[in-house]
Every structure is written in structure tokens, then in C-alpha cells.
PDB file of C-alpha atoms in Angstrom:
ATOM      1  CA  ALA A   1      -8.677 -10.922 -11.503  1.00 76.00           C
ATOM      2  CA  GLN A   2      -8.877  -7.410 -10.254  1.00 83.00           C
ATOM      3  CA  ARG A   3      -6.481  -4.687 -11.546  1.00 91.00           C
ATOM      4  CA  VAL A   4      -5.900  -1.146 -10.820  1.00 95.00           C
ATOM      5  CA  THR A   5      -4.302   1.212 -13.400  1.00 96.00           C
ATOM      6  CA  GLN A   6      -2.886   4.711 -12.857  1.00 97.00           C
ATOM      7  CA  PRO A   7      -1.894   5.919 -16.281  1.00 95.00           C
ATOM      8  CA  GLU A   8       0.302   8.823 -15.179  1.00 95.00           C
ATOM      9  CA  LYS A   9       3.592   7.949 -13.328  1.00 95.00           C
ATOM     10  CA  LEU A  10       4.386  11.650 -12.951  1.00 97.00           C
ATOM     11  CA  LEU A  11       2.203  14.701 -12.723  1.00 97.00           C
ATOM     12  CA  SER A  12       3.349  18.256 -12.278  1.00 97.00           C
ATOM     13  CA  VAL A  13       1.076  21.288 -11.713  1.00 97.00           C
ATOM     14  CA  PHE A  14       1.429  24.811 -10.387  1.00 97.00           C
ATOM     15  CA  LYS A  15       0.233  25.951  -7.053  1.00 97.00           C
ATOM     16  CA  GLY A  16      -3.349  26.994  -7.293  1.00 97.00           C
ATOM     17  CA  ALA A  17      -4.134  25.023 -10.385  1.00 97.00           C
ATOM     18  CA  PRO A  18      -6.595  22.127 -10.475  1.00 97.00           C
ATOM     19  CA  VAL A  19      -5.317  18.640 -10.285  1.00 97.00           C
ATOM     20  CA  GLU A  20      -6.770  15.267 -11.272  1.00 97.00           C
ATOM     21  CA  LEU A  21      -5.039  12.016 -10.660  1.00 98.00           C
ATOM     22  CA  LYS A  22      -6.529   9.175 -12.780  1.00 97.00           C
ATOM     23  CA  CYS A  23      -7.361   5.723 -11.567  1.00 97.00           C
ATOM     24  CA  ASN A  24      -9.112   2.978 -13.524  1.00 97.00           C
ATOM     25  CA  TYR A  25     -10.019  -0.392 -12.261  1.00 95.00           C
ATOM     26  CA  SER A  26     -11.143  -3.824 -13.555  1.00 93.00           C
ATOM     27  CA  TYR A  27     -13.427  -5.941 -11.306  1.00 87.00           C
ATOM     28  CA  SER A  28     -16.618  -7.475 -12.309  1.00 79.00           C
ATOM     29  CA  GLY A  29     -18.219  -7.258  -8.681  1.00 79.00           C
ATOM     30  CA  SER A  30     -18.918  -4.409  -6.313  1.00 80.00           C
ATOM     31  CA  PRO A  31     -15.536  -2.889  -5.476  1.00 84.00           C
ATOM     32  CA  GLU A  32     -14.431  -0.596  -2.687  1.00 88.00           C
ATOM     33  CA  LEU A  33     -11.947   2.052  -3.853  1.00 92.00           C
ATOM     34  CA  PHE A  34      -9.388   3.914  -1.810  1.00 94.00           C
ATOM     35  CA  TRP A  35      -6.738   6.547  -2.241  1.00 96.00           C
ATOM     36  CA  TYR A  36      -3.451   6.255  -0.209  1.00 97.00           C
ATOM     37  CA  VAL A  37      -0.784   8.856  -0.060  1.00 97.00           C
ATOM     38  CA  GLN A  38       2.848   8.833   0.867  1.00 97.00           C
ATOM     39  CA  TYR A  39       4.577  12.146   1.635  1.00 97.00           C
ATOM     40  CA  SER A  40       8.240  12.410   1.551  1.00 94.00           C
ATOM     41  CA  ARG A  41       9.913  10.505   4.401  1.00 91.00           C
ATOM     42  CA  GLN A  42       6.439   9.462   5.813  1.00 94.00           C
ATOM     43  CA  ARG A  43       4.473   6.280   6.004  1.00 95.00           C
ATOM     44  CA  LEU A  44       1.896   5.365   3.446  1.00 96.00           C
ATOM     45  CA  GLN A  45      -1.485   6.383   4.841  1.00 94.00           C
ATOM     46  CA  LEU A  46      -5.155   6.367   3.828  1.00 93.00           C
ATOM     47  CA  LEU A  47      -6.337   9.545   2.220  1.00 94.00           C
ATOM     48  CA  LEU A  48     -10.024   8.700   1.485  1.00 92.00           C
ATOM     49  CA  ARG A  49     -12.301   5.973   0.514  1.00 88.00           C
ATOM     50  CA  HIS A  50     -15.341   6.106  -1.850  1.00 84.00           C
ATOM     51  CA  ILE A  51     -17.776   4.741   0.618  1.00 78.00           C
ATOM     52  CA  SER A  52     -17.222   7.760   2.913  1.00 78.00           C
ATOM     53  CA  ARG A  53     -17.965  10.304   0.114  1.00 76.00           C
ATOM     54  CA  GLU A  54     -15.861  12.722   2.122  1.00 81.00           C
ATOM     55  CA  SER A  55     -13.417  15.471   1.266  1.00 84.00           C
ATOM     56  CA  ILE A  56     -10.032  15.071   2.880  1.00 87.00           C
ATOM     57  CA  LYS A  57      -7.451  17.992   2.509  1.00 92.00           C
ATOM     58  CA  GLY A  58      -9.580  19.378  -0.233  1.00 92.00           C
ATOM     59  CA  PHE A  59      -9.421  16.142  -2.280  1.00 94.00           C
ATOM     60  CA  THR A  60     -12.607  14.329  -3.505  1.00 94.00           C
ATOM     61  CA  ALA A  61     -12.975  11.336  -5.565  1.00 94.00           C
ATOM     62  CA  ASP A  62     -16.160   9.838  -7.154  1.00 88.00           C
ATOM     63  CA  LEU A  63     -16.617   6.287  -8.081  1.00 89.00           C
ATOM     64  CA  ASN A  64     -17.846   5.927 -11.640  1.00 90.00           C
ATOM     65  CA  LYS A  65     -18.999   2.412 -12.191  1.00 88.00           C
ATOM     66  CA  GLY A  66     -19.897   2.927 -15.794  1.00 90.00           C
ATOM     67  CA  GLU A  67     -16.304   4.211 -16.691  1.00 91.00           C
ATOM     68  CA  THR A  68     -14.722   1.968 -13.896  1.00 93.00           C
ATOM     69  CA  SER A  69     -12.776   4.901 -12.702  1.00 94.00           C
ATOM     70  CA  PHE A  70     -12.090   6.619  -9.313  1.00 95.00           C
ATOM     71  CA  HIS A  71     -10.236   9.781 -10.208  1.00 97.00           C
ATOM     72  CA  LEU A  72      -8.878  11.987  -7.325  1.00 96.00           C
ATOM     73  CA  LYS A  73      -9.478  15.679  -7.667  1.00 96.00           C
ATOM     74  CA  LYS A  74      -8.616  18.921  -6.014  1.00 96.00           C
ATOM     75  CA  PRO A  75      -9.621  22.380  -7.414  1.00 96.00           C
ATOM     76  CA  PHE A  76      -6.692  24.251  -6.088  1.00 97.00           C
ATOM     77  CA  ALA A  77      -3.379  22.406  -5.546  1.00 97.00           C
ATOM     78  CA  GLN A  78      -0.953  23.302  -2.720  1.00 97.00           C
ATOM     79  CA  GLU A  79       2.738  22.717  -2.438  1.00 97.00           C
ATOM     80  CA  GLU A  80       2.085  20.378   0.507  1.00 97.00           C
ATOM     81  CA  ASP A  81       0.068  18.048  -1.741  1.00 97.00           C
ATOM     82  CA  SER A  82       3.301  16.934  -3.343  1.00 98.00           C
ATOM     83  CA  ALA A  83       3.545  13.262  -2.694  1.00 98.00           C
ATOM     84  CA  MET A  84       3.078   9.756  -4.178  1.00 97.00           C
ATOM     85  CA  TYR A  85      -0.501   8.829  -4.590  1.00 98.00           C
ATOM     86  CA  TYR A  86      -1.753   5.249  -4.887  1.00 97.00           C
ATOM     87  CA  CYS A  87      -5.276   4.048  -5.926  1.00 97.00           C
ATOM     88  CA  ALA A  88      -6.265   0.793  -4.288  1.00 95.00           C
ATOM     89  CA  LEU A  89      -9.138  -1.702  -4.856  1.00 93.00           C
ATOM     90  CA  LYS A  90     -10.687  -4.067  -2.266  1.00 89.00           C
ATOM     91  CA  VAL A  91     -12.874  -6.825  -3.357  1.00 75.00           C
ATOM     92  CA  THR A  92     -15.756  -7.159  -0.993  1.00 63.00           C
ATOM     93  CA  SER A  93     -15.010 -10.837  -0.299  1.00 62.00           C
ATOM     94  CA  GLY A  94     -11.819 -10.143   1.567  1.00 65.00           C
ATOM     95  CA  SER A  95      -9.547  -7.619   3.216  1.00 75.00           C
ATOM     96  CA  ARG A  96      -6.653  -7.573   0.744  1.00 85.00           C
ATOM     97  CA  LEU A  97      -6.067  -4.441  -1.305  1.00 90.00           C
ATOM     98  CA  THR A  98      -4.788  -4.312  -4.865  1.00 92.00           C
ATOM     99  CA  PHE A  99      -2.761  -1.145  -5.561  1.00 95.00           C
ATOM    100  CA  GLY A 100      -2.069   0.703  -8.812  1.00 95.00           C
ATOM    101  CA  GLU A 101       1.337   1.764  -9.908  1.00 96.00           C
ATOM    102  CA  GLY A 102       1.234   5.160  -8.245  1.00 96.00           C
ATOM    103  CA  THR A 103       1.395   8.780  -9.402  1.00 97.00           C
ATOM    104  CA  GLN A 104       4.027  11.095  -8.132  1.00 97.00           C
ATOM    105  CA  LEU A 105       2.487  14.516  -7.879  1.00 98.00           C
ATOM    106  CA  THR A 106       4.623  17.593  -7.776  1.00 98.00           C
ATOM    107  CA  VAL A 107       3.098  20.949  -7.108  1.00 97.00           C
ATOM    108  CA  ASN A 108       5.402  23.785  -8.167  1.00 96.00           C
ATOM    109  CA  PRO A 109       5.391  27.245  -6.431  1.00 94.00           C
TER     110      PRO A 109
ATOM    111  CA  ASP B   1      -2.652   5.482  17.263  1.00 66.00           C
ATOM    112  CA  VAL B   2      -1.674   2.191  15.586  1.00 61.00           C
ATOM    113  CA  LYS B   3       1.946   1.426  15.437  1.00 90.00           C
ATOM    114  CA  VAL B   4       3.421  -0.891  12.934  1.00 96.00           C
ATOM    115  CA  THR B   5       7.074  -1.386  13.422  1.00 96.00           C
ATOM    116  CA  GLN B   6       9.551  -2.936  11.026  1.00 96.00           C
ATOM    117  CA  SER B   7      12.746  -3.971  12.619  1.00 89.00           C
ATOM    118  CA  SER B   8      15.270  -2.601  10.133  1.00 90.00           C
ATOM    119  CA  ARG B   9      15.096   0.580   8.000  1.00 93.00           C
ATOM    120  CA  TYR B  10      17.993  -0.556   5.763  1.00 96.00           C
ATOM    121  CA  LEU B  11      19.448  -4.017   5.112  1.00 96.00           C
ATOM    122  CA  VAL B  12      22.311  -5.213   2.834  1.00 97.00           C
ATOM    123  CA  LYS B  13      22.604  -8.813   2.044  1.00 97.00           C
ATOM    124  CA  ARG B  14      24.491 -11.036  -0.265  1.00 97.00           C
ATOM    125  CA  THR B  15      22.933 -13.310  -2.953  1.00 97.00           C
ATOM    126  CA  GLY B  16      21.991 -16.593  -1.473  1.00 97.00           C
ATOM    127  CA  GLU B  17      21.676 -15.455   2.132  1.00 97.00           C
ATOM    128  CA  LYS B  18      18.548 -16.221   4.116  1.00 97.00           C
ATOM    129  CA  VAL B  19      16.889 -12.967   5.070  1.00 97.00           C
ATOM    130  CA  PHE B  20      14.318 -12.347   7.772  1.00 97.00           C
ATOM    131  CA  LEU B  21      12.196  -9.194   7.737  1.00 97.00           C
ATOM    132  CA  GLU B  22      10.227  -8.560  10.996  1.00 96.00           C
ATOM    133  CA  CYS B  23       7.044  -6.671  11.578  1.00 97.00           C
ATOM    134  CA  VAL B  24       5.274  -5.997  14.832  1.00 97.00           C
ATOM    135  CA  GLN B  25       1.918  -4.250  15.365  1.00 96.00           C
ATOM    136  CA  ASP B  26       0.486  -3.094  18.725  1.00 94.00           C
ATOM    137  CA  MET B  27      -3.218  -2.880  17.989  1.00 88.00           C
ATOM    138  CA  ASP B  28      -4.256  -6.454  18.215  1.00 90.00           C
ATOM    139  CA  HIS B  29      -5.109  -6.536  14.457  1.00 91.00           C
ATOM    140  CA  GLU B  30      -6.102  -9.778  12.941  1.00 91.00           C
ATOM    141  CA  ASN B  31      -4.902  -8.976   9.421  1.00 92.00           C
ATOM    142  CA  MET B  32      -1.270  -8.459   8.461  1.00 94.00           C
ATOM    143  CA  PHE B  33       0.347  -7.984   4.975  1.00 95.00           C
ATOM    144  CA  TRP B  34       3.569  -7.819   3.249  1.00 97.00           C
ATOM    145  CA  TYR B  35       4.003  -5.732   0.187  1.00 97.00           C
ATOM    146  CA  ARG B  36       7.016  -4.761  -2.037  1.00 97.00           C
ATOM    147  CA  GLN B  37       7.094  -1.276  -3.351  1.00 96.00           C
ATOM    148  CA  ASP B  38       8.955  -0.683  -6.638  1.00 95.00           C
ATOM    149  CA  PRO B  39       9.050   2.451  -8.853  1.00 91.00           C
ATOM    150  CA  GLY B  40       6.589   2.160 -11.733  1.00 90.00           C
ATOM    151  CA  LEU B  41       5.136  -1.042 -10.336  1.00 93.00           C
ATOM    152  CA  GLY B  42       3.371   0.271  -7.248  1.00 93.00           C
ATOM    153  CA  LEU B  43       2.736  -1.927  -4.274  1.00 95.00           C
ATOM    154  CA  ARG B  44       2.459  -5.687  -4.934  1.00 95.00           C
ATOM    155  CA  LEU B  45       1.149  -8.085  -2.256  1.00 95.00           C
ATOM    156  CA  ILE B  46       3.511 -10.935  -1.405  1.00 97.00           C
ATOM    157  CA  TYR B  47       1.744 -12.698   1.468  1.00 96.00           C
ATOM    158  CA  PHE B  48      -1.007 -11.927   4.026  1.00 94.00           C
ATOM    159  CA  SER B  49      -2.361 -13.472   7.083  1.00 95.00           C
ATOM    160  CA  TYR B  50      -5.828 -13.264   8.568  1.00 91.00           C
ATOM    161  CA  ASP B  51      -5.003 -14.948  11.842  1.00 90.00           C
ATOM    162  CA  VAL B  52      -2.280 -16.612  13.835  1.00 93.00           C
ATOM    163  CA  LYS B  53      -0.580 -19.518  11.959  1.00 90.00           C
ATOM    164  CA  MET B  54      -2.634 -18.647   8.864  1.00 91.00           C
ATOM    165  CA  LYS B  55      -1.093 -17.430   5.658  1.00 94.00           C
ATOM    166  CA  GLU B  56      -2.290 -16.751   2.146  1.00 93.00           C
ATOM    167  CA  LYS B  57      -0.260 -16.181  -1.032  1.00 94.00           C
ATOM    168  CA  GLY B  58      -0.530 -12.784  -2.561  1.00 92.00           C
ATOM    169  CA  ASP B  59       0.214 -11.877  -6.139  1.00 92.00           C
ATOM    170  CA  ILE B  60       4.052 -12.446  -6.066  1.00 95.00           C
ATOM    171  CA  PRO B  61       4.894 -15.133  -3.426  1.00 97.00           C
ATOM    172  CA  GLU B  62       7.620 -16.832  -5.330  1.00 96.00           C
ATOM    173  CA  GLY B  63      10.973 -16.773  -3.452  1.00 96.00           C
ATOM    174  CA  TYR B  64       9.258 -15.781  -0.234  1.00 97.00           C
ATOM    175  CA  SER B  65       7.655 -17.363   2.755  1.00 97.00           C
ATOM    176  CA  VAL B  66       6.139 -15.989   5.970  1.00 97.00           C
ATOM    177  CA  SER B  67       5.545 -16.918   9.479  1.00 97.00           C
ATOM    178  CA  ARG B  68       2.944 -15.750  11.961  1.00 97.00           C
ATOM    179  CA  GLU B  69       3.386 -17.543  15.341  1.00 95.00           C
ATOM    180  CA  LYS B  70       1.924 -14.715  17.326  1.00 96.00           C
ATOM    181  CA  LYS B  71      -0.851 -12.235  16.472  1.00 95.00           C
ATOM    182  CA  GLU B  72       1.294  -9.124  16.668  1.00 96.00           C
ATOM    183  CA  ARG B  73       4.194 -10.462  14.576  1.00 97.00           C
ATOM    184  CA  PHE B  74       4.383 -11.234  10.910  1.00 97.00           C
ATOM    185  CA  SER B  75       7.804 -12.230   9.446  1.00 97.00           C
ATOM    186  CA  LEU B  76       8.767 -12.288   5.933  1.00 98.00           C
ATOM    187  CA  ILE B  77      11.572 -14.760   4.835  1.00 98.00           C
ATOM    188  CA  LEU B  78      13.629 -14.754   1.743  1.00 97.00           C
ATOM    189  CA  GLU B  79      14.995 -18.310   1.708  1.00 94.00           C
ATOM    190  CA  SER B  80      17.825 -17.505  -0.673  1.00 97.00           C
ATOM    191  CA  ALA B  81      18.030 -13.829  -1.529  1.00 97.00           C
ATOM    192  CA  SER B  82      18.408 -12.783  -5.140  1.00 97.00           C
ATOM    193  CA  THR B  83      19.309  -9.506  -6.721  1.00 97.00           C
ATOM    194  CA  ASN B  84      15.772  -9.125  -8.039  1.00 96.00           C
ATOM    195  CA  GLN B  85      14.502  -9.071  -4.538  1.00 98.00           C
ATOM    196  CA  THR B  86      16.129  -5.664  -3.928  1.00 98.00           C
ATOM    197  CA  SER B  87      13.164  -3.490  -3.028  1.00 97.00           C
ATOM    198  CA  MET B  88      11.360  -1.566  -0.420  1.00 97.00           C
ATOM    199  CA  TYR B  89       9.295  -3.946   1.721  1.00 98.00           C
ATOM    200  CA  LEU B  90       6.125  -2.635   3.438  1.00 97.00           C
ATOM    201  CA  CYS B  91       4.323  -4.351   6.233  1.00 97.00           C
ATOM    202  CA  ALA B  92       0.746  -3.403   6.996  1.00 95.00           C
ATOM    203  CA  SER B  93      -2.018  -4.384   9.344  1.00 93.00           C
ATOM    204  CA  SER B  94      -5.774  -3.900   9.674  1.00 90.00           C
ATOM    205  CA  SER B  95      -8.790  -5.018  11.598  1.00 85.00           C
ATOM    206  CA  PRO B  96     -11.816  -6.466   9.796  1.00 77.00           C
ATOM    207  CA  ALA B  97     -13.894  -5.139  12.626  1.00 72.00           C
ATOM    208  CA  ALA B  98     -12.992  -1.536  11.930  1.00 68.00           C
ATOM    209  CA  THR B  99     -15.512   0.532  10.151  1.00 62.00           C
ATOM    210  CA  ASN B 100     -13.205   1.518   7.398  1.00 67.00           C
ATOM    211  CA  GLU B 101     -10.776  -1.403   7.575  1.00 73.00           C
ATOM    212  CA  LYS B 102      -7.977   0.800   6.468  1.00 85.00           C
ATOM    213  CA  LEU B 103      -4.419  -0.406   6.274  1.00 90.00           C
ATOM    214  CA  PHE B 104      -1.785   0.882   8.682  1.00 93.00           C
ATOM    215  CA  PHE B 105       1.624   0.672   7.310  1.00 96.00           C
ATOM    216  CA  GLY B 106       5.150   0.440   8.694  1.00 96.00           C
ATOM    217  CA  SER B 107       7.964   2.748   7.657  1.00 95.00           C
ATOM    218  CA  GLY B 108       9.418   0.097   5.389  1.00 96.00           C
ATOM    219  CA  THR B 109      12.685  -1.756   5.014  1.00 97.00           C
ATOM    220  CA  GLN B 110      14.940  -0.977   2.034  1.00 97.00           C
ATOM    221  CA  LEU B 111      16.585  -4.289   1.211  1.00 97.00           C
ATOM    222  CA  SER B 112      19.589  -4.344  -1.096  1.00 97.00           C
ATOM    223  CA  VAL B 113      20.808  -7.744  -2.327  1.00 97.00           C
ATOM    224  CA  LEU B 114      24.303  -7.629  -3.754  1.00 96.00           C
TER     225      LEU B 114
END
């Protein structure tokens, strides 16, 4: 069965510092990986997906099949990046997503 | 923009009560999902549905059932609420025809079972 692991429940950085939120997955097939974000008092929403290979709000994530990882990175964190971040995996045979445990990111001034 | 509406923001129920959580989406999405969100455990899939009157068990279906009589509405039912079902419940919808098939979430229902 597929599984997503986010090893850090809490991550705290200072404004302007680089940030990396870790995500590891286990799935023997060809996965699709996503990052979802929930800002305070807002709905959970899609941040980015690996297939798009895009940068959203300065965040990027590269799928590393060898290490089965999909870490989220931003070179210079901003206070407005403070949020809960979830990594998610979709198996190509269906539409359901499997989410990780989440990482609460706090960017301090 | 897609709107996923959950009928209640907060609910307080007693152990043993039958609880209904309602979710409505307005974008004609085929797929609908119920997750529960718990600190340290993330989002866990309870049930999902790919079409009207269809339902599939997720990862933690025990103690729950669902109903999808109309395409826009997906109801989660707790047959006999227990304290370990105290949680934030999130409904989501998606369309398999969309290019990115992203999930659109409701604002959540915080359920407390006393």
C-alpha cells in the first residue's frame, strides 16, 4: 500500500532563510505527488504538483524517484509562508490522495 | 471558483448519537471525498465516491457510512458517535476530467463527541 511520510511535525525558520519541508513516499508504481497548504483560518488548497514542474509563491519541489522523495523548497522564506503543509500521493490508477502527517511551518520575523 | 460547502462549522454531540455531516459542491464534480484531520496524523481518507450512488471505503471507514443520492451532495454518517470520532472533518471534490484533478476542500466541520 502507498504511504507518505513527513518526518518533521514542526519547522521554524527566520525570514529570509532557506526552507525545506521533507516528504518521502512508498509506492512501487508511477506516482503523482502534490503539496497542499493550509493557511490560518483558510481552506486546504493545492500549492503545486510535480508534473507541472512549476514554481508557486517561490516554492519548488522535485520528484526524486531514486530516493522516493518530494521535498518542498524555498530559498528565502517569508512570514506569510507560515502554514500547515501536506505532501500527498496519488496512484495513477485512481483519483484518491494519500496524505502525509503534515508539517507546521513557522517563519519568524 | 469551485465552492465546497459543509453545513456546519462546529458540532457538539453526545456519545451514541447518530450524526450527519453534509457536504455540497457546485461544480458538477464526479469525485467526492471525506477526510478526517487530526494533529500528527494528517488527513486520513474515510470514504469516497466516484459517482452518484457509488461509494468506496477509504483507509479508516470503521464507524462511518456515507450517502450519495445526488451528484452534488455527499453525506457522512456516524451511526453511533464515539469520543474517538472527535475530529475535524474535511469534505473535498474533484473532477477526473480536469487537467490537474486537484482537490477542492470545504472549510471543515469540527466535531466534538462528549
